[in-house]
Amino acid sequence: MQPAAVMAGAHREGYLAAMEWRFEEGGGFDVRGPGVVWARQRVPLLAGHGDTPLTRALVLADSSWAVAFELDHHRRFVINTDVTLLVHRDPVGSWLCLRSATAAAAGGGGLAEGVLADETGQCGRVLQTLLVDER
């Protein structure tokens, strides 16, 4: 079993703890460059309500930049300003895969691009714009 995923310097409760993360060998939030992670929610987005396939996809899509950040996010201030998820079918199952790459410039902006898949194959794409600045 893989150890719990952490992001150095990040708040470890909340979203990070609410998800179960399984990165490809050698990957992780603190590894720069393109990344691949399988993830699933540990808790529903809204207590007492089951999540839909679209909800599960949206919850993971918001992590695209963090799965594959190009710059050192410990020295840079990063805000993911929006996220766009395009799905061509509902994801199947609780585990979803996000394969992502980010292009970013210090003191400027960036774009994270991801492919969302489930156990049966690709089911969507993720685009996420970023604001990047010095801390």
Short mmCIF file of N, CA and C in Angstrom, two decimals:
data_model
loop_
_atom_site.label_atom_id
_atom_site.label_comp_id
_atom_site.label_asym_id
_atom_site.label_seq_id
_atom_site.Cartn_x
_atom_site.Cartn_y
_atom_site.Cartn_z
N MET A 1 0.84 -1.18 0.00
CA MET A 1 0.00 0.00 0.00
C MET A 1 0.89 1.24 0.00
N GLN A 2 0.48 2.23 -0.75
CA GLN A 2 1.22 3.48 -0.86
C GLN A 2 0.97 4.35 0.37
N PRO A 3 2.00 5.07 0.86
CA PRO A 3 1.77 5.97 2.00
C PRO A 3 0.82 7.10 1.60
N ALA A 4 0.21 7.71 2.59
CA ALA A 4 -0.72 8.82 2.33
C ALA A 4 0.00 9.94 1.59
N ALA A 5 -0.65 10.50 0.59
CA ALA A 5 -0.07 11.60 -0.19
C ALA A 5 -0.06 12.87 0.64
N VAL A 6 1.04 13.60 0.57
CA VAL A 6 1.15 14.87 1.27
C VAL A 6 1.70 15.92 0.31
N MET A 7 1.42 17.16 0.63
CA MET A 7 1.97 18.29 -0.10
C MET A 7 2.69 19.14 0.96
N ALA A 8 4.02 19.15 0.91
CA ALA A 8 4.80 19.85 1.92
C ALA A 8 4.31 21.29 2.08
N GLY A 9 4.09 21.69 3.32
CA GLY A 9 3.67 23.04 3.62
C GLY A 9 2.17 23.29 3.48
N ALA A 10 1.44 22.30 3.00
CA ALA A 10 0.00 22.49 2.80
C ALA A 10 -0.78 22.04 4.03
N HIS A 11 -1.97 22.58 4.18
CA HIS A 11 -2.88 22.15 5.24
C HIS A 11 -3.25 20.70 4.96
N ARG A 12 -3.03 19.82 5.91
CA ARG A 12 -3.19 18.38 5.67
C ARG A 12 -4.59 17.86 5.95
N GLU A 13 -5.41 18.68 6.53
CA GLU A 13 -6.80 18.26 6.76
C GLU A 13 -7.61 18.74 5.57
N GLY A 14 -8.89 18.64 5.65
CA GLY A 14 -9.74 19.13 4.57
C GLY A 14 -9.60 18.30 3.31
N TYR A 15 -9.45 18.99 2.18
CA TYR A 15 -9.47 18.33 0.87
C TYR A 15 -8.42 17.24 0.73
N LEU A 16 -7.17 17.50 1.09
CA LEU A 16 -6.12 16.48 0.94
C LEU A 16 -6.47 15.21 1.69
N ALA A 17 -6.99 15.33 2.89
CA ALA A 17 -7.34 14.16 3.70
C ALA A 17 -8.67 13.54 3.27
N ALA A 18 -9.52 14.32 2.63
CA ALA A 18 -10.83 13.81 2.20
C ALA A 18 -10.74 12.95 0.95
N MET A 19 -9.57 12.94 0.33
CA MET A 19 -9.35 12.14 -0.87
C MET A 19 -8.32 11.05 -0.58
N GLU A 20 -8.43 9.93 -1.25
CA GLU A 20 -7.41 8.89 -1.22
C GLU A 20 -6.64 9.01 -2.53
N TRP A 21 -5.32 9.15 -2.45
CA TRP A 21 -4.47 9.43 -3.60
C TRP A 21 -3.52 8.26 -3.86
N ARG A 22 -3.36 7.85 -5.11
CA ARG A 22 -2.40 6.83 -5.52
C ARG A 22 -1.67 7.33 -6.76
N PHE A 23 -0.48 7.89 -6.54
CA PHE A 23 0.32 8.42 -7.65
C PHE A 23 1.07 7.30 -8.35
N GLU A 24 1.38 7.53 -9.63
CA GLU A 24 2.26 6.62 -10.36
C GLU A 24 3.59 6.57 -9.63
N GLU A 25 4.31 5.48 -9.81
CA GLU A 25 5.63 5.32 -9.20
C GLU A 25 6.48 6.56 -9.42
N GLY A 26 7.04 7.10 -8.33
CA GLY A 26 7.90 8.28 -8.42
C GLY A 26 7.17 9.60 -8.46
N GLY A 27 5.85 9.56 -8.44
CA GLY A 27 5.07 10.79 -8.51
C GLY A 27 4.62 11.27 -7.15
N GLY A 28 4.01 12.44 -7.13
CA GLY A 28 3.48 13.01 -5.90
C GLY A 28 3.27 14.50 -6.06
N PHE A 29 2.60 15.10 -5.10
CA PHE A 29 2.33 16.54 -5.17
C PHE A 29 3.61 17.37 -5.18
N ASP A 30 4.68 16.87 -4.57
CA ASP A 30 5.92 17.64 -4.49
C ASP A 30 6.92 17.30 -5.59
N VAL A 31 6.50 16.50 -6.56
CA VAL A 31 7.34 16.15 -7.70
C VAL A 31 6.92 17.03 -8.87
N ARG A 32 7.85 17.83 -9.39
CA ARG A 32 7.50 18.75 -10.47
C ARG A 32 7.43 18.03 -11.81
N GLY A 33 6.55 18.55 -12.67
CA GLY A 33 6.39 18.01 -14.01
C GLY A 33 5.08 17.26 -14.16
N PRO A 34 4.82 16.72 -15.34
CA PRO A 34 3.57 15.98 -15.58
C PRO A 34 3.38 14.88 -14.54
N GLY A 35 2.13 14.60 -14.23
CA GLY A 35 1.85 13.59 -13.22
C GLY A 35 0.60 12.79 -13.53
N VAL A 36 0.53 11.64 -12.88
CA VAL A 36 -0.64 10.76 -13.02
C VAL A 36 -1.03 10.28 -11.63
N VAL A 37 -2.30 10.41 -11.30
CA VAL A 37 -2.80 9.96 -10.01
C VAL A 37 -4.15 9.29 -10.18
N TRP A 38 -4.36 8.24 -9.42
CA TRP A 38 -5.69 7.65 -9.25
C TRP A 38 -6.17 8.15 -7.90
N ALA A 39 -7.42 8.58 -7.83
CA ALA A 39 -7.94 9.12 -6.58
C ALA A 39 -9.42 8.81 -6.42
N ARG A 40 -9.85 8.82 -5.18
CA ARG A 40 -11.28 8.68 -4.88
C ARG A 40 -11.58 9.44 -3.60
N GLN A 41 -12.83 9.84 -3.48
CA GLN A 41 -13.27 10.56 -2.29
C GLN A 41 -13.42 9.59 -1.13
N ARG A 42 -12.97 10.03 0.04
CA ARG A 42 -13.18 9.26 1.27
C ARG A 42 -14.52 9.60 1.90
N VAL A 43 -14.99 10.81 1.67
CA VAL A 43 -16.25 11.29 2.23
C VAL A 43 -17.05 11.97 1.12
N PRO A 44 -18.36 11.97 1.22
CA PRO A 44 -19.16 12.65 0.20
C PRO A 44 -18.94 14.17 0.25
N LEU A 45 -19.15 14.82 -0.87
CA LEU A 45 -18.99 16.27 -0.94
C LEU A 45 -19.97 16.96 0.00
N LEU A 46 -21.19 16.46 0.07
CA LEU A 46 -22.22 17.01 0.95
C LEU A 46 -22.67 15.89 1.90
N ALA A 47 -22.42 16.07 3.18
CA ALA A 47 -22.74 15.05 4.19
C ALA A 47 -24.18 14.57 4.05
N GLY A 48 -24.36 13.26 4.09
CA GLY A 48 -25.69 12.69 4.02
C GLY A 48 -26.22 12.48 2.62
N HIS A 49 -25.44 12.84 1.61
CA HIS A 49 -25.89 12.69 0.22
C HIS A 49 -24.84 11.92 -0.57
N GLY A 50 -25.28 11.03 -1.42
CA GLY A 50 -24.36 10.30 -2.28
C GLY A 50 -23.89 11.18 -3.42
N ASP A 51 -22.65 10.97 -3.83
CA ASP A 51 -22.12 11.75 -4.96
C ASP A 51 -22.46 11.09 -6.28
N THR A 52 -22.68 11.91 -7.29
CA THR A 52 -22.95 11.42 -8.63
C THR A 52 -21.61 11.23 -9.35
N PRO A 53 -21.60 10.53 -10.47
CA PRO A 53 -20.36 10.42 -11.25
C PRO A 53 -19.79 11.79 -11.62
N LEU A 54 -20.65 12.75 -11.98
CA LEU A 54 -20.18 14.09 -12.34
C LEU A 54 -19.57 14.79 -11.12
N THR A 55 -20.17 14.66 -9.96
CA THR A 55 -19.61 15.26 -8.75
C THR A 55 -18.22 14.72 -8.47
N ARG A 56 -18.04 13.40 -8.56
CA ARG A 56 -16.72 12.80 -8.32
C ARG A 56 -15.70 13.34 -9.31
N ALA A 57 -16.09 13.50 -10.57
CA ALA A 57 -15.18 14.04 -11.59
C ALA A 57 -14.81 15.48 -11.28
N LEU A 58 -15.77 16.29 -10.88
CA LEU A 58 -15.50 17.70 -10.57
C LEU A 58 -14.58 17.84 -9.36
N VAL A 59 -14.80 17.03 -8.34
CA VAL A 59 -13.96 17.10 -7.14
C VAL A 59 -12.50 16.83 -7.50
N LEU A 60 -12.23 15.84 -8.33
CA LEU A 60 -10.86 15.53 -8.71
C LEU A 60 -10.31 16.54 -9.71
N ALA A 61 -11.12 17.03 -10.62
CA ALA A 61 -10.65 17.95 -11.66
C ALA A 61 -9.99 19.19 -11.07
N ASP A 62 -10.44 19.63 -9.93
CA ASP A 62 -9.89 20.83 -9.30
C ASP A 62 -8.44 20.65 -8.84
N SER A 63 -7.93 19.43 -8.91
CA SER A 63 -6.54 19.14 -8.50
C SER A 63 -5.57 19.06 -9.66
N SER A 64 -6.02 19.34 -10.85
CA SER A 64 -5.17 19.15 -12.03
C SER A 64 -3.81 19.84 -11.90
N TRP A 65 -3.80 21.10 -11.49
CA TRP A 65 -2.53 21.83 -11.36
C TRP A 65 -1.61 21.20 -10.34
N ALA A 66 -2.16 20.71 -9.23
CA ALA A 66 -1.34 20.17 -8.14
C ALA A 66 -0.75 18.80 -8.48
N VAL A 67 -1.41 18.07 -9.35
CA VAL A 67 -0.91 16.76 -9.78
C VAL A 67 0.33 16.93 -10.66
N ALA A 68 0.45 18.08 -11.30
CA ALA A 68 1.52 18.25 -12.30
C ALA A 68 2.04 19.67 -12.35
N PHE A 69 2.48 20.22 -11.25
CA PHE A 69 2.91 21.61 -11.28
C PHE A 69 4.34 21.74 -11.76
N GLU A 70 4.57 22.65 -12.67
CA GLU A 70 5.87 22.85 -13.30
C GLU A 70 6.85 23.63 -12.43
N LEU A 71 6.34 24.62 -11.69
CA LEU A 71 7.19 25.47 -10.85
C LEU A 71 7.17 24.99 -9.41
N ASP A 72 8.14 25.42 -8.63
CA ASP A 72 8.20 25.09 -7.22
C ASP A 72 7.08 25.82 -6.48
N HIS A 73 6.03 25.10 -6.10
CA HIS A 73 4.88 25.73 -5.47
C HIS A 73 5.14 26.10 -4.01
N HIS A 74 6.31 25.79 -3.48
CA HIS A 74 6.68 26.23 -2.14
C HIS A 74 7.22 27.66 -2.16
N ARG A 75 7.78 28.05 -3.30
CA ARG A 75 8.33 29.41 -3.44
C ARG A 75 7.40 30.31 -4.24
N ARG A 76 6.40 29.78 -4.83
CA ARG A 76 5.46 30.55 -5.65
C ARG A 76 4.08 30.55 -5.00
N PHE A 77 3.38 31.62 -5.21
CA PHE A 77 1.99 31.76 -4.79
C PHE A 77 1.14 31.33 -5.97
N VAL A 78 0.31 30.34 -5.79
CA VAL A 78 -0.48 29.79 -6.90
C VAL A 78 -1.96 29.79 -6.53
N ILE A 79 -2.76 30.35 -7.41
CA ILE A 79 -4.22 30.29 -7.25
C ILE A 79 -4.78 29.68 -8.53
N ASN A 80 -5.53 28.60 -8.37
CA ASN A 80 -6.23 28.06 -9.53
C ASN A 80 -7.52 28.86 -9.69
N THR A 81 -7.53 29.72 -10.71
CA THR A 81 -8.59 30.71 -10.84
C THR A 81 -9.89 30.16 -11.40
N ASP A 82 -9.82 29.10 -12.16
CA ASP A 82 -11.05 28.44 -12.61
C ASP A 82 -10.72 27.04 -13.08
N VAL A 83 -11.75 26.26 -13.29
CA VAL A 83 -11.59 24.91 -13.80
C VAL A 83 -12.73 24.63 -14.78
N THR A 84 -12.38 24.01 -15.88
CA THR A 84 -13.38 23.58 -16.86
C THR A 84 -13.25 22.08 -17.02
N LEU A 85 -14.35 21.38 -16.86
CA LEU A 85 -14.38 19.94 -17.05
C LEU A 85 -15.30 19.62 -18.21
N LEU A 86 -14.78 18.90 -19.17
CA LEU A 86 -15.58 18.47 -20.32
C LEU A 86 -15.63 16.95 -20.29
N VAL A 87 -16.81 16.40 -20.14
CA VAL A 87 -16.95 14.95 -20.12
C VAL A 87 -17.78 14.49 -21.30
N HIS A 88 -17.36 13.39 -21.91
CA HIS A 88 -18.15 12.85 -23.02
C HIS A 88 -18.99 11.65 -22.57
N ARG A 89 -18.78 11.23 -21.30
CA ARG A 89 -19.63 10.21 -20.69
C ARG A 89 -19.42 10.27 -19.18
N ASP A 90 -20.36 9.73 -18.44
CA ASP A 90 -20.21 9.68 -16.98
C ASP A 90 -19.07 8.74 -16.61
N PRO A 91 -18.23 9.14 -15.67
CA PRO A 91 -17.19 8.23 -15.18
C PRO A 91 -17.83 7.03 -14.47
N VAL A 92 -17.14 5.90 -14.51
CA VAL A 92 -17.62 4.67 -13.89
C VAL A 92 -16.75 4.37 -12.66
N GLY A 93 -17.37 4.04 -11.55
CA GLY A 93 -16.65 3.63 -10.35
C GLY A 93 -16.22 4.80 -9.49
N SER A 94 -15.67 4.47 -8.33
CA SER A 94 -15.25 5.51 -7.40
C SER A 94 -13.83 6.00 -7.65
N TRP A 95 -12.95 5.15 -8.20
CA TRP A 95 -11.57 5.55 -8.51
C TRP A 95 -11.52 6.20 -9.88
N LEU A 96 -10.92 7.40 -9.93
CA LEU A 96 -10.74 8.11 -11.19
C LEU A 96 -9.26 8.42 -11.37
N CYS A 97 -8.83 8.47 -12.61
CA CYS A 97 -7.44 8.76 -12.94
C CYS A 97 -7.36 10.15 -13.57
N LEU A 98 -6.37 10.93 -13.13
CA LEU A 98 -6.11 12.24 -13.70
C LEU A 98 -4.66 12.27 -14.17
N ARG A 99 -4.48 12.45 -15.47
CA ARG A 99 -3.16 12.59 -16.08
C ARG A 99 -3.04 14.05 -16.49
N SER A 100 -2.09 14.78 -15.89
CA SER A 100 -2.07 16.23 -16.06
C SER A 100 -0.67 16.77 -16.33
N ALA A 101 -0.63 17.90 -17.04
CA ALA A 101 0.62 18.64 -17.29
C ALA A 101 0.29 20.12 -17.14
N THR A 102 1.25 20.87 -16.63
CA THR A 102 1.05 22.30 -16.40
C THR A 102 2.15 23.10 -17.08
N ALA A 103 1.76 24.15 -17.76
CA ALA A 103 2.71 25.13 -18.29
C ALA A 103 2.48 26.41 -17.52
N ALA A 104 3.54 26.93 -16.88
CA ALA A 104 3.38 28.12 -16.05
C ALA A 104 4.64 28.96 -16.10
N ALA A 105 4.48 30.25 -15.80
CA ALA A 105 5.61 31.18 -15.75
C ALA A 105 5.59 31.90 -14.41
N ALA A 106 6.75 32.03 -13.79
CA ALA A 106 6.83 32.77 -12.53
C ALA A 106 6.38 34.20 -12.77
N GLY A 107 5.58 34.73 -11.87
CA GLY A 107 5.11 36.10 -12.00
C GLY A 107 4.14 36.29 -13.15
N GLY A 108 3.38 35.25 -13.45
CA GLY A 108 2.43 35.35 -14.55
C GLY A 108 1.28 34.39 -14.38
N GLY A 109 1.04 33.65 -15.41
CA GLY A 109 -0.08 32.73 -15.38
C GLY A 109 0.34 31.35 -15.80
N GLY A 110 -0.64 30.48 -15.84
CA GLY A 110 -0.37 29.12 -16.24
C GLY A 110 -1.64 28.42 -16.66
N LEU A 111 -1.46 27.25 -17.24
CA LEU A 111 -2.58 26.43 -17.67
C LEU A 111 -2.26 24.98 -17.37
N ALA A 112 -3.13 24.34 -16.62
CA ALA A 112 -3.03 22.90 -16.36
C ALA A 112 -4.01 22.21 -17.30
N GLU A 113 -3.53 21.20 -17.99
CA GLU A 113 -4.36 20.42 -18.90
C GLU A 113 -4.33 18.97 -18.47
N GLY A 114 -5.52 18.39 -18.32
CA GLY A 114 -5.58 17.02 -17.84
C GLY A 114 -6.54 16.16 -18.63
N VAL A 115 -6.31 14.86 -18.53
CA VAL A 115 -7.20 13.86 -19.10
C VAL A 115 -7.76 13.06 -17.94
N LEU A 116 -9.07 12.94 -17.90
CA LEU A 116 -9.76 12.21 -16.85
C LEU A 116 -10.17 10.85 -17.40
N ALA A 117 -9.91 9.81 -16.62
CA ALA A 117 -10.26 8.46 -17.05
C ALA A 117 -10.80 7.67 -15.87
N ASP A 118 -11.43 6.55 -16.18
CA ASP A 118 -11.87 5.61 -15.17
C ASP A 118 -11.34 4.24 -15.56
N GLU A 119 -11.85 3.21 -14.93
CA GLU A 119 -11.34 1.86 -15.20
C GLU A 119 -11.62 1.38 -16.63
N THR A 120 -12.52 2.04 -17.34
CA THR A 120 -12.84 1.62 -18.70
C THR A 120 -12.19 2.48 -19.77
N GLY A 121 -11.51 3.57 -19.37
CA GLY A 121 -10.83 4.44 -20.33
C GLY A 121 -11.15 5.91 -20.13
N GLN A 122 -10.72 6.70 -21.11
CA GLN A 122 -10.89 8.15 -21.02
C GLN A 122 -12.35 8.54 -21.02
N CYS A 123 -12.68 9.55 -20.16
CA CYS A 123 -14.06 10.01 -20.10
C CYS A 123 -14.17 11.54 -20.14
N GLY A 124 -13.02 12.25 -20.11
CA GLY A 124 -13.13 13.70 -20.17
C GLY A 124 -11.79 14.40 -20.18
N ARG A 125 -11.87 15.73 -20.22
CA ARG A 125 -10.69 16.59 -20.20
C ARG A 125 -10.89 17.69 -19.18
N VAL A 126 -9.75 18.18 -18.63
CA VAL A 126 -9.78 19.23 -17.62
C VAL A 126 -8.86 20.36 -18.07
N LEU A 127 -9.33 21.59 -17.99
CA LEU A 127 -8.52 22.78 -18.21
C LEU A 127 -8.63 23.65 -16.96
N GLN A 128 -7.49 24.14 -16.50
CA GLN A 128 -7.49 24.94 -15.28
C GLN A 128 -6.50 26.09 -15.45
N THR A 129 -6.99 27.34 -15.34
CA THR A 129 -6.10 28.48 -15.44
C THR A 129 -5.55 28.82 -14.06
N LEU A 130 -4.32 29.37 -14.07
CA LEU A 130 -3.61 29.65 -12.82
C LEU A 130 -3.09 31.07 -12.79
N LEU A 131 -3.05 31.65 -11.61
CA LEU A 131 -2.34 32.89 -11.34
C LEU A 131 -1.10 32.49 -10.56
N VAL A 132 0.08 32.89 -11.03
CA VAL A 132 1.35 32.52 -10.39
C VAL A 132 2.12 33.78 -10.06
N ASP A 133 2.62 33.88 -8.82
CA ASP A 133 3.39 35.04 -8.40
C ASP A 133 4.39 34.60 -7.33
N GLU A 134 5.30 35.51 -6.99
CA GLU A 134 6.25 35.25 -5.91
C GLU A 134 5.50 35.26 -4.58
N ARG A 135 5.98 34.51 -3.62
CA ARG A 135 5.38 34.52 -2.26
C ARG A 135 5.84 35.75 -1.53
#
